[in-house]
Amino acid sequence: MQHAAADNGLAGYVDRKRRLWLFSLMVPGLALVGPLMYMLVSPNVLWLWLSTIFGYVVIPMLDGVLGEDLSNPPEEAVPALEADPYYRYVTYALVPILWISFIVNIAFLGMHELPWYGTLAVILATGGSLGFGLNLGHEMGHKKTTLERWLAKITLALGCYGHFFVEHNRGHHRDVATPEDPASARMGESIYRFVFREMPGAFFRAWDLEAQRLERCGKSVWSLDNEVLQPALISAALYALLIAWLGIEILPVMLLIAFWGAFQLTQANYIEHYGLLRRKEPSGRYERCQPHHSWNSNHLFSNWALFHLQRHSDHHAHPTRRYQSLRDFPDLPRLPNGYFGMYLLAYFPPLWQRVMDPRLLEAVGHDPQRINFLPAKREQLMRRYGLSEAPLDGAGAAA
């Protein structure tokens, strides 16, 4: 898996994960494998569950077995590491994989009579692949090149979630880990409550931000320069063509797939900042976002499958840093498993709170001024965990 460092100008540094980033192509591509096996090998519905089982069962197990990687690239190697085109080509390659997978799976559903659990399997697999598309849009949407930014929009359009391009970069990164952010989960908030705040909140914030930008530029909000409308038009054209081909009855299926794809982002947002709060400075502004305002995970396999998304702490502190050079830091809030395992845990709120609330308290030194509480549960949680509003000393005890 090693490569010649001198050939890439990395000053002697060897990225041992260089070839392993190909898992970020292979894992999303599993959504296409089930329907192909069904058509080419045998019409067994179990094939259709392959990618979902891999995501929710196999990946958490692999994370548990393989463990974590705490290594960082040396800073002197980062400029050459980020300039190496190989890493960009890997992200570029995922775009056609996701588009082909989406179109083939929609066609498969439109042309095959399946039992309800077979249809459900394809919806979950295809929506899951859209979640990987949102992750790809996240990675490329932060970059400055026109190609990467348009590839982000084209990818996000598959699941009708193009507004994420605006909302995440200009909204979430500004307001992260504050009560003003609909994409930052609060302590005591279940994922089922969070989704009703996060999904509509993300769209409305994106629209408002883009309307403000266009007004400053002297342009109409309905201009084709509107970066919410641009991917939305791609979505509308794609869905209209699929309906013309497969019939109007495919529309509800596509909408369910789009929702499940968006829910993958909701799950990630839920676990990435759960309960963490940036303090307000005397000026009334929030402190600068630091690595300890995000939950981090160094679990190997899920990071290979997600372009290092789980090194989220460094991403928020340095949002333009490319995935291959994201770092771990000591004393960060840490997740007990990778994202896929944490998704499962979040589906059971009492279990989630039993696992994550103590970790949250430890991460913030039992200081309620560093906790983003669900307002309706603040007093209840304060009593449950014996928290005090009094300022804490350096040891985490009430002064």
GROMACS .gro file of C-alpha atoms in nm:
model
  399
    1MET     CA    1   0.000   0.000   0.000
    2GLN     CA    2   0.303   0.223   0.024
    3HIS     CA    3   0.410   0.443  -0.261
    4ALA     CA    4   0.737   0.609  -0.342
    5ALA     CA    5   0.731   0.931  -0.145
    6ALA     CA    6   0.988   1.095  -0.368
    7ASP     CA    7   0.764   1.050  -0.673
    8ASN     CA    8   0.496   1.261  -0.506
    9GLY     CA    9   0.722   1.524  -0.354
   10LEU     CA   10   0.613   1.442   0.001
   11ALA     CA   11   0.956   1.494   0.162
   12GLY     CA   12   0.994   1.133   0.272
   13TYR     CA   13   0.640   1.098   0.409
   14VAL     CA   14   0.452   0.780   0.312
   15ASP     CA   15   0.072   0.793   0.327
   16ARG     CA   16  -0.005   0.436   0.428
   17LYS     CA   17  -0.375   0.498   0.365
   18ARG     CA   18  -0.323   0.611   0.005
   19ARG     CA   19  -0.482   0.307  -0.161
   20LEU     CA   20  -0.727   0.253   0.122
   21TRP     CA   21  -0.919   0.566   0.021
   22LEU     CA   22  -1.055   0.353  -0.263
   23PHE     CA   23  -1.295   0.212  -0.004
   24SER     CA   24  -1.469   0.549  -0.037
   25LEU     CA   25  -1.563   0.431  -0.388
   26MET     CA   26  -1.623   0.064  -0.315
   27VAL     CA   27  -1.860   0.101  -0.019
   28PRO     CA   28  -2.104   0.342  -0.195
   29GLY     CA   29  -2.081   0.117  -0.502
   30LEU     CA   30  -2.233  -0.170  -0.305
   31ALA     CA   31  -2.576  -0.012  -0.359
   32LEU     CA   32  -2.547  -0.116  -0.723
   33VAL     CA   33  -2.428  -0.469  -0.650
   34GLY     CA   34  -2.756  -0.599  -0.508
   35PRO     CA   35  -2.975  -0.524  -0.813
   36LEU     CA   36  -2.700  -0.648  -1.049
   37MET     CA   37  -2.670  -0.977  -0.859
   38TYR     CA   38  -3.050  -1.009  -0.859
   39MET     CA   39  -3.061  -0.967  -1.238
   40LEU     CA   40  -2.744  -1.152  -1.338
   41VAL     CA   41  -2.706  -1.431  -1.079
   42SER     CA   42  -3.041  -1.519  -0.920
   43PRO     CA   43  -3.364  -1.331  -0.839
   44ASN     CA   44  -3.311  -1.359  -0.464
   45VAL     CA   45  -3.428  -1.062  -0.256
   46LEU     CA   46  -3.144  -1.119  -0.009
   47TRP     CA   47  -2.903  -0.970  -0.263
   48LEU     CA   48  -3.086  -0.642  -0.232
   49TRP     CA   49  -3.006  -0.617   0.140
   50LEU     CA   50  -2.632  -0.653   0.084
   51SER     CA   51  -2.527  -0.288   0.113
   52THR     CA   52  -2.757  -0.208   0.407
   53ILE     CA   53  -2.633  -0.509   0.606
   54PHE     CA   54  -2.275  -0.416   0.524
   55GLY     CA   55  -2.329  -0.058   0.642
   56TYR     CA   56  -2.516  -0.128   0.965
   57VAL     CA   57  -2.357  -0.456   1.073
   58VAL     CA   58  -2.023  -0.523   0.903
   59ILE     CA   59  -1.872  -0.173   0.918
   60PRO     CA   60  -1.931  -0.125   1.294
   61MET     CA   61  -1.777  -0.468   1.351
   62LEU     CA   62  -1.477  -0.382   1.133
   63ASP     CA   63  -1.433  -0.057   1.324
   64GLY     CA   64  -1.435  -0.250   1.648
   65VAL     CA   65  -1.183  -0.507   1.523
   66LEU     CA   66  -0.948  -0.276   1.333
   67GLY     CA   67  -0.953  -0.006   1.597
   68GLU     CA   68  -0.835   0.351   1.556
   69ASP     CA   69  -0.559   0.537   1.376
   70LEU     CA   70  -0.424   0.835   1.571
   71SER     CA   71  -0.143   0.920   1.328
   72ASN     CA   72  -0.118   1.255   1.150
   73PRO     CA   73   0.077   1.358   0.842
   74PRO     CA   74   0.369   1.588   0.927
   75GLU     CA   75   0.286   1.951   0.857
   76GLU     CA   76   0.582   1.992   0.625
   77ALA     CA   77   0.434   1.720   0.400
   78VAL     CA   78   0.082   1.868   0.388
   79PRO     CA   79   0.127   2.114   0.097
   80ALA     CA   80   0.253   1.838  -0.132
   81LEU     CA   81  -0.004   1.592   0.004
   82GLU     CA   82  -0.287   1.830  -0.079
   83ALA     CA   83  -0.140   1.909  -0.421
   84ASP     CA   84  -0.120   1.539  -0.516
   85PRO     CA   85  -0.394   1.496  -0.782
   86TYR     CA   86  -0.451   1.129  -0.692
   87TYR     CA   87  -0.670   1.224  -0.396
   88ARG     CA   88  -0.886   1.453  -0.607
   89TYR     CA   89  -0.922   1.188  -0.876
   90VAL     CA   90  -1.063   0.950  -0.616
   91THR     CA   91  -1.336   1.200  -0.531
   92TYR     CA   92  -1.404   1.271  -0.899
   93ALA     CA   93  -1.448   0.898  -0.966
   94LEU     CA   94  -1.726   0.871  -0.711
   95VAL     CA   95  -1.952   1.112  -0.903
   96PRO     CA   96  -2.029   0.877  -1.198
   97ILE     CA   97  -2.053   0.579  -0.959
   98LEU     CA   98  -2.328   0.755  -0.764
   99TRP     CA   99  -2.514   0.871  -1.075
  100ILE     CA  100  -2.503   0.530  -1.241
  101SER     CA  101  -2.606   0.357  -0.918
  102PHE     CA  102  -2.901   0.593  -0.868
  103ILE     CA  103  -3.034   0.565  -1.224
  104VAL     CA  104  -2.986   0.187  -1.248
  105ASN     CA  105  -3.155   0.127  -0.913
  106ILE     CA  106  -3.450   0.352  -0.999
  107ALA     CA  107  -3.487   0.169  -1.332
  108PHE     CA  108  -3.462  -0.164  -1.150
  109LEU     CA  109  -3.748  -0.066  -0.920
  110GLY     CA  110  -3.955   0.059  -1.212
  111MET     CA  111  -3.909  -0.258  -1.417
  112HIS     CA  112  -3.930  -0.536  -1.156
  113GLU     CA  113  -4.219  -0.662  -0.947
  114LEU     CA  114  -4.075  -0.702  -0.599
  115PRO     CA  115  -4.225  -0.789  -0.262
  116TRP     CA  116  -4.252  -0.490  -0.031
  117TYR     CA  117  -3.940  -0.592   0.160
  118GLY     CA  118  -3.747  -0.610  -0.169
  119THR     CA  119  -3.858  -0.258  -0.261
  120LEU     CA  120  -3.767  -0.141   0.088
  121ALA     CA  121  -3.421  -0.294   0.052
  122VAL     CA  122  -3.353  -0.104  -0.271
  123ILE     CA  123  -3.489   0.220  -0.124
  124LEU     CA  124  -3.257   0.188   0.176
  125ALA     CA  125  -2.956   0.093  -0.038
  126THR     CA  126  -3.010   0.371  -0.291
  127GLY     CA  127  -3.086   0.631  -0.024
  128GLY     CA  128  -2.777   0.514   0.160
  129SER     CA  129  -2.568   0.580  -0.151
  130LEU     CA  130  -2.714   0.932  -0.162
  131GLY     CA  131  -2.579   0.975   0.189
  132PHE     CA  132  -2.232   0.904   0.052
  133GLY     CA  133  -2.312   1.161  -0.216
  134LEU     CA  134  -2.388   1.419   0.049
  135ASN     CA  135  -2.054   1.339   0.208
  136LEU     CA  136  -1.884   1.385  -0.128
  137GLY     CA  137  -2.068   1.713  -0.179
  138HIS     CA  138  -1.947   1.814   0.166
  139GLU     CA  139  -1.585   1.740   0.078
  140MET     CA  140  -1.586   1.911  -0.263
  141GLY     CA  141  -1.820   2.195  -0.169
  142HIS     CA  142  -1.554   2.339   0.061
  143LYS     CA  143  -1.299   2.365  -0.218
  144LYS     CA  144  -1.227   2.670  -0.428
  145THR     CA  145  -1.197   2.519  -0.777
  146THR     CA  146  -1.492   2.568  -1.010
  147LEU     CA  147  -1.482   2.200  -1.112
  148GLU     CA  148  -1.508   2.068  -0.758
  149ARG     CA  149  -1.782   2.311  -0.660
  150TRP     CA  150  -1.993   2.214  -0.963
  151LEU     CA  151  -1.931   1.844  -0.904
  152ALA     CA  152  -2.059   1.901  -0.551
  153LYS     CA  153  -2.380   2.057  -0.683
  154ILE     CA  154  -2.428   1.782  -0.944
  155THR     CA  155  -2.386   1.513  -0.678
  156LEU     CA  156  -2.615   1.682  -0.425
  157ALA     CA  157  -2.882   1.715  -0.695
  158LEU     CA  158  -2.934   1.337  -0.702
  159GLY     CA  159  -3.121   1.351  -0.372
  160CYS     CA  160  -3.281   1.695  -0.417
  161TYR     CA  161  -3.054   1.832  -0.144
  162GLY     CA  162  -2.857   2.092  -0.335
  163HIS     CA  163  -2.927   2.363  -0.077
  164PHE     CA  164  -2.674   2.185   0.145
  165PHE     CA  165  -2.402   2.347  -0.069
  166VAL     CA  166  -2.501   2.689   0.067
  167GLU     CA  167  -2.634   2.593   0.409
  168HIS     CA  168  -2.335   2.394   0.524
  169ASN     CA  169  -2.060   2.631   0.409
  170ARG     CA  170  -2.218   2.961   0.504
  171GLY     CA  171  -2.464   2.859   0.775
  172HIS     CA  172  -2.357   2.552   0.969
  173HIS     CA  173  -1.988   2.648   0.982
  174ARG     CA  174  -2.083   2.992   1.111
  175ASP     CA  175  -2.332   2.878   1.376
  176VAL     CA  176  -2.204   2.530   1.464
  177ALA     CA  177  -2.230   2.423   1.829
  178THR     CA  178  -2.469   2.706   1.917
  179PRO     CA  179  -2.845   2.714   1.982
  180GLU     CA  180  -2.884   2.911   1.656
  181ASP     CA  181  -2.771   2.614   1.446
  182PRO     CA  182  -3.047   2.374   1.333
  183ALA     CA  183  -2.775   2.124   1.238
  184SER     CA  184  -2.625   2.100   1.591
  185ALA     CA  185  -2.806   1.852   1.816
  186ARG     CA  186  -2.882   1.945   2.176
  187MET     CA  187  -2.832   1.737   2.486
  188GLY     CA  188  -3.156   1.552   2.561
  189GLU     CA  189  -3.277   1.578   2.199
  190SER     CA  190  -3.356   1.250   2.023
  191ILE     CA  191  -3.271   1.202   1.659
  192TYR     CA  192  -3.645   1.180   1.584
  193ARG     CA  193  -3.703   1.525   1.732
  194PHE     CA  194  -3.387   1.659   1.573
  195VAL     CA  195  -3.488   1.565   1.218
  196PHE     CA  196  -3.797   1.790   1.234
  197ARG     CA  197  -3.577   2.083   1.333
  198GLU     CA  198  -3.275   2.013   1.115
  199MET     CA  199  -3.423   1.935   0.773
  200PRO     CA  200  -3.657   2.235   0.733
  201GLY     CA  201  -3.417   2.461   0.922
  202ALA     CA  202  -3.136   2.377   0.681
  203PHE     CA  203  -3.344   2.463   0.374
  204PHE     CA  204  -3.479   2.792   0.507
  205ARG     CA  205  -3.137   2.905   0.628
  206ALA     CA  206  -2.983   2.821   0.288
  207TRP     CA  207  -3.253   3.017   0.105
  208ASP     CA  208  -3.217   3.318   0.334
  209LEU     CA  209  -2.838   3.319   0.303
  210GLU     CA  210  -2.850   3.299  -0.075
  211ALA     CA  211  -3.121   3.566  -0.097
  212GLN     CA  212  -2.901   3.798   0.111
  213ARG     CA  213  -2.597   3.730  -0.109
  214LEU     CA  214  -2.787   3.796  -0.429
  215GLU     CA  215  -2.940   4.115  -0.287
  216ARG     CA  216  -2.589   4.242  -0.208
  217CYS     CA  217  -2.496   4.164  -0.569
  218GLY     CA  218  -2.802   4.349  -0.700
  219LYS     CA  219  -2.956   4.030  -0.843
  220SER     CA  220  -3.298   3.868  -0.814
  221VAL     CA  221  -3.337   3.570  -0.585
  222TRP     CA  222  -3.477   3.388  -0.890
  223SER     CA  223  -3.159   3.450  -1.088
  224LEU     CA  224  -2.975   3.151  -1.233
  225ASP     CA  225  -2.686   3.264  -1.015
  226ASN     CA  226  -2.884   3.135  -0.716
  227GLU     CA  227  -2.677   2.843  -0.584
  228VAL     CA  228  -2.984   2.685  -0.427
  229LEU     CA  229  -3.175   2.691  -0.755
  230GLN     CA  230  -2.885   2.560  -0.967
  231PRO     CA  231  -2.882   2.205  -0.823
  232ALA     CA  232  -3.261   2.216  -0.780
  233LEU     CA  233  -3.299   2.259  -1.156
  234ILE     CA  234  -3.069   1.961  -1.214
  235SER     CA  235  -3.284   1.758  -0.971
  236ALA     CA  236  -3.605   1.863  -1.146
  237ALA     CA  237  -3.469   1.770  -1.489
  238LEU     CA  238  -3.340   1.432  -1.370
  239TYR     CA  239  -3.659   1.335  -1.189
  240ALA     CA  240  -3.877   1.453  -1.480
  241LEU     CA  241  -3.680   1.235  -1.724
  242LEU     CA  242  -3.708   0.931  -1.496
  243ILE     CA  243  -4.085   0.987  -1.459
  244ALA     CA  244  -4.123   1.021  -1.837
  245TRP     CA  245  -3.936   0.693  -1.879
  246LEU     CA  246  -4.079   0.484  -1.594
  247GLY     CA  247  -4.415   0.645  -1.525
  248ILE     CA  248  -4.551   0.872  -1.252
  249GLU     CA  249  -4.575   0.578  -1.010
  250ILE     CA  250  -4.197   0.592  -0.967
  251LEU     CA  251  -4.220   0.940  -0.808
  252PRO     CA  252  -4.317   0.828  -0.454
  253VAL     CA  253  -4.033   0.578  -0.459
  254MET     CA  254  -3.783   0.845  -0.565
  255LEU     CA  255  -3.908   1.078  -0.294
  256LEU     CA  256  -3.864   0.807  -0.030
  257ILE     CA  257  -3.511   0.745  -0.158
  258ALA     CA  258  -3.436   1.118  -0.147
  259PHE     CA  259  -3.566   1.140   0.210
  260TRP     CA  260  -3.356   0.844   0.324
  261GLY     CA  261  -3.054   1.003   0.159
  262ALA     CA  262  -3.118   1.330   0.342
  263PHE     CA  263  -3.165   1.137   0.666
  264GLN     CA  264  -2.810   1.004   0.632
  265LEU     CA  265  -2.692   1.364   0.661
  266THR     CA  266  -2.927   1.424   0.953
  267GLN     CA  267  -2.775   1.126   1.133
  268ALA     CA  268  -2.423   1.257   1.077
  269ASN     CA  269  -2.516   1.606   1.193
  270TYR     CA  270  -2.684   1.460   1.500
  271ILE     CA  271  -2.376   1.280   1.625
  272GLU     CA  272  -2.112   1.532   1.514
  273HIS     CA  273  -2.190   1.808   1.765
  274TYR     CA  274  -2.432   1.650   2.013
  275GLY     CA  275  -2.459   1.873   2.320
  276LEU     CA  276  -2.139   2.071   2.257
  277LEU     CA  277  -2.157   2.449   2.297
  278ARG     CA  278  -1.934   2.740   2.204
  279ARG     CA  279  -1.928   3.003   2.475
  280LYS     CA  280  -2.033   3.362   2.420
  281GLU     CA  281  -1.767   3.625   2.461
  282PRO     CA  282  -1.830   3.959   2.638
  283SER     CA  283  -1.888   4.113   2.296
  284GLY     CA  284  -2.191   3.889   2.252
  285ARG     CA  285  -2.025   3.690   1.973
  286TYR     CA  286  -1.952   3.321   2.006
  287GLU     CA  287  -1.596   3.209   2.054
  288ARG     CA  288  -1.415   3.081   1.748
  289CYS     CA  289  -1.494   2.720   1.661
  290GLN     CA  290  -1.225   2.493   1.801
  291PRO     CA  291  -1.157   2.119   1.756
  292HIS     CA  292  -1.325   2.040   2.090
  293HIS     CA  293  -1.658   2.167   1.956
  294SER     CA  294  -1.702   1.851   1.745
  295TRP     CA  295  -1.712   1.481   1.824
  296ASN     CA  296  -1.423   1.296   1.667
  297SER     CA  297  -1.371   0.937   1.558
  298ASN     CA  298  -1.048   0.778   1.434
  299HIS     CA  299  -1.202   0.437   1.363
  300LEU     CA  300  -1.027   0.303   1.061
  301PHE     CA  301  -1.274   0.145   0.822
  302SER     CA  302  -1.552   0.402   0.847
  303ASN     CA  303  -1.299   0.681   0.793
  304TRP     CA  304  -1.170   0.503   0.481
  305ALA     CA  305  -1.531   0.482   0.358
  306LEU     CA  306  -1.616   0.846   0.434
  307PHE     CA  307  -1.316   1.049   0.318
  308HIS     CA  308  -1.211   1.115   0.680
  309LEU     CA  309  -1.542   1.283   0.761
  310GLN     CA  310  -1.509   1.149   1.114
  311ARG     CA  311  -1.205   1.365   1.181
  312HIS     CA  312  -1.469   1.631   1.211
  313SER     CA  313  -1.290   1.834   1.476
  314ASP     CA  314  -1.007   1.935   1.244
  315HIS     CA  315  -1.253   1.989   0.960
  316HIS     CA  316  -1.449   2.252   1.153
  317ALA     CA  317  -1.137   2.422   1.279
  318HIS     CA  318  -0.982   2.421   0.928
  319PRO     CA  319  -1.268   2.371   0.676
  320THR     CA  320  -1.063   2.402   0.356
  321ARG     CA  321  -0.817   2.130   0.459
  322ARG     CA  322  -0.847   1.828   0.230
  323TYR     CA  323  -0.957   1.492   0.362
  324GLN     CA  324  -0.617   1.320   0.325
  325SER     CA  325  -0.448   1.568   0.559
  326LEU     CA  326  -0.708   1.599   0.837
  327ARG     CA  327  -0.556   1.551   1.182
  328ASP     CA  328  -0.637   1.406   1.519
  329PHE     CA  329  -0.576   1.611   1.834
  330PRO     CA  330  -0.536   1.504   2.197
  331ASP     CA  331  -0.819   1.552   2.447
  332LEU     CA  332  -1.099   1.571   2.188
  333PRO     CA  333  -1.458   1.456   2.249
  334ARG     CA  334  -1.441   1.100   2.113
  335LEU     CA  335  -1.708   0.865   1.984
  336PRO     CA  336  -1.700   0.500   2.098
  337ASN     CA  337  -1.744   0.372   1.742
  338GLY     CA  338  -1.746   0.502   1.386
  339TYR     CA  339  -2.047   0.683   1.241
  340PHE     CA  340  -2.223   0.368   1.120
  341GLY     CA  341  -2.224   0.217   1.467
  342MET     CA  342  -2.335   0.548   1.617
  343TYR     CA  343  -2.627   0.569   1.372
  344LEU     CA  344  -2.761   0.244   1.512
  345LEU     CA  345  -2.718   0.369   1.867
  346ALA     CA  346  -2.905   0.692   1.788
  347TYR     CA  347  -3.213   0.495   1.681
  348PHE     CA  348  -3.262   0.401   2.047
  349PRO     CA  349  -3.267   0.732   2.239
  350PRO     CA  350  -3.249   0.587   2.594
  351LEU     CA  351  -2.945   0.381   2.494
  352TRP     CA  352  -2.791   0.679   2.314
  353GLN     CA  353  -2.828   0.899   2.623
  354ARG     CA  354  -2.687   0.629   2.850
  355VAL     CA  355  -2.376   0.603   2.633
  356MET     CA  356  -2.328   0.962   2.516
  357ASP     CA  357  -2.445   1.184   2.803
  358PRO     CA  358  -2.165   1.072   3.038
  359ARG     CA  359  -1.913   1.119   2.756
  360LEU     CA  360  -2.050   1.466   2.693
  361LEU     CA  361  -2.019   1.560   3.060
  362GLU     CA  362  -1.663   1.432   3.069
  363ALA     CA  363  -1.576   1.621   2.750
  364VAL     CA  364  -1.696   1.955   2.891
  365GLY     CA  365  -1.566   1.902   3.245
  366HIS     CA  366  -1.922   1.885   3.383
  367ASP     CA  367  -1.960   2.255   3.300
  368PRO     CA  368  -2.322   2.331   3.200
  369GLN     CA  369  -2.204   2.656   3.040
  370ARG     CA  370  -2.038   2.441   2.773
  371ILE     CA  371  -2.348   2.226   2.705
  372ASN     CA  372  -2.604   2.297   2.434
  373PHE     CA  373  -2.916   2.177   2.619
  374LEU     CA  374  -3.258   2.105   2.474
  375PRO     CA  375  -3.432   2.393   2.657
  376ALA     CA  376  -3.730   2.184   2.765
  377LYS     CA  377  -3.501   1.931   2.935
  378ARG     CA  378  -3.235   2.157   3.079
  379GLU     CA  379  -3.354   2.154   3.441
  380GLN     CA  380  -3.427   1.782   3.431
  381LEU     CA  381  -3.081   1.701   3.298
  382MET     CA  382  -2.914   1.938   3.545
  383ARG     CA  383  -3.081   1.754   3.834
  384ARG     CA  384  -3.015   1.408   3.691
  385TYR     CA  385  -2.643   1.466   3.657
  386GLY     CA  386  -2.596   1.688   3.962
  387LEU     CA  387  -2.485   1.991   3.762
  388SER     CA  388  -2.455   2.338   3.910
  389GLU     CA  389  -2.486   2.679   3.749
  390ALA     CA  390  -2.197   2.801   3.970
  391PRO     CA  391  -1.867   2.858   3.786
  392LEU     CA  392  -1.638   2.555   3.790
  393ASP     CA  393  -1.279   2.549   3.896
  394GLY     CA  394  -1.006   2.384   3.692
  395ALA     CA  395  -1.086   2.041   3.842
  396GLY     CA  396  -1.449   2.056   3.730
  397ALA     CA  397  -1.593   2.121   4.077
  398ALA     CA  398  -1.821   2.408   4.176
  399ALA     CA  399  -1.616   2.697   4.305
   0.00000   0.00000   0.00000
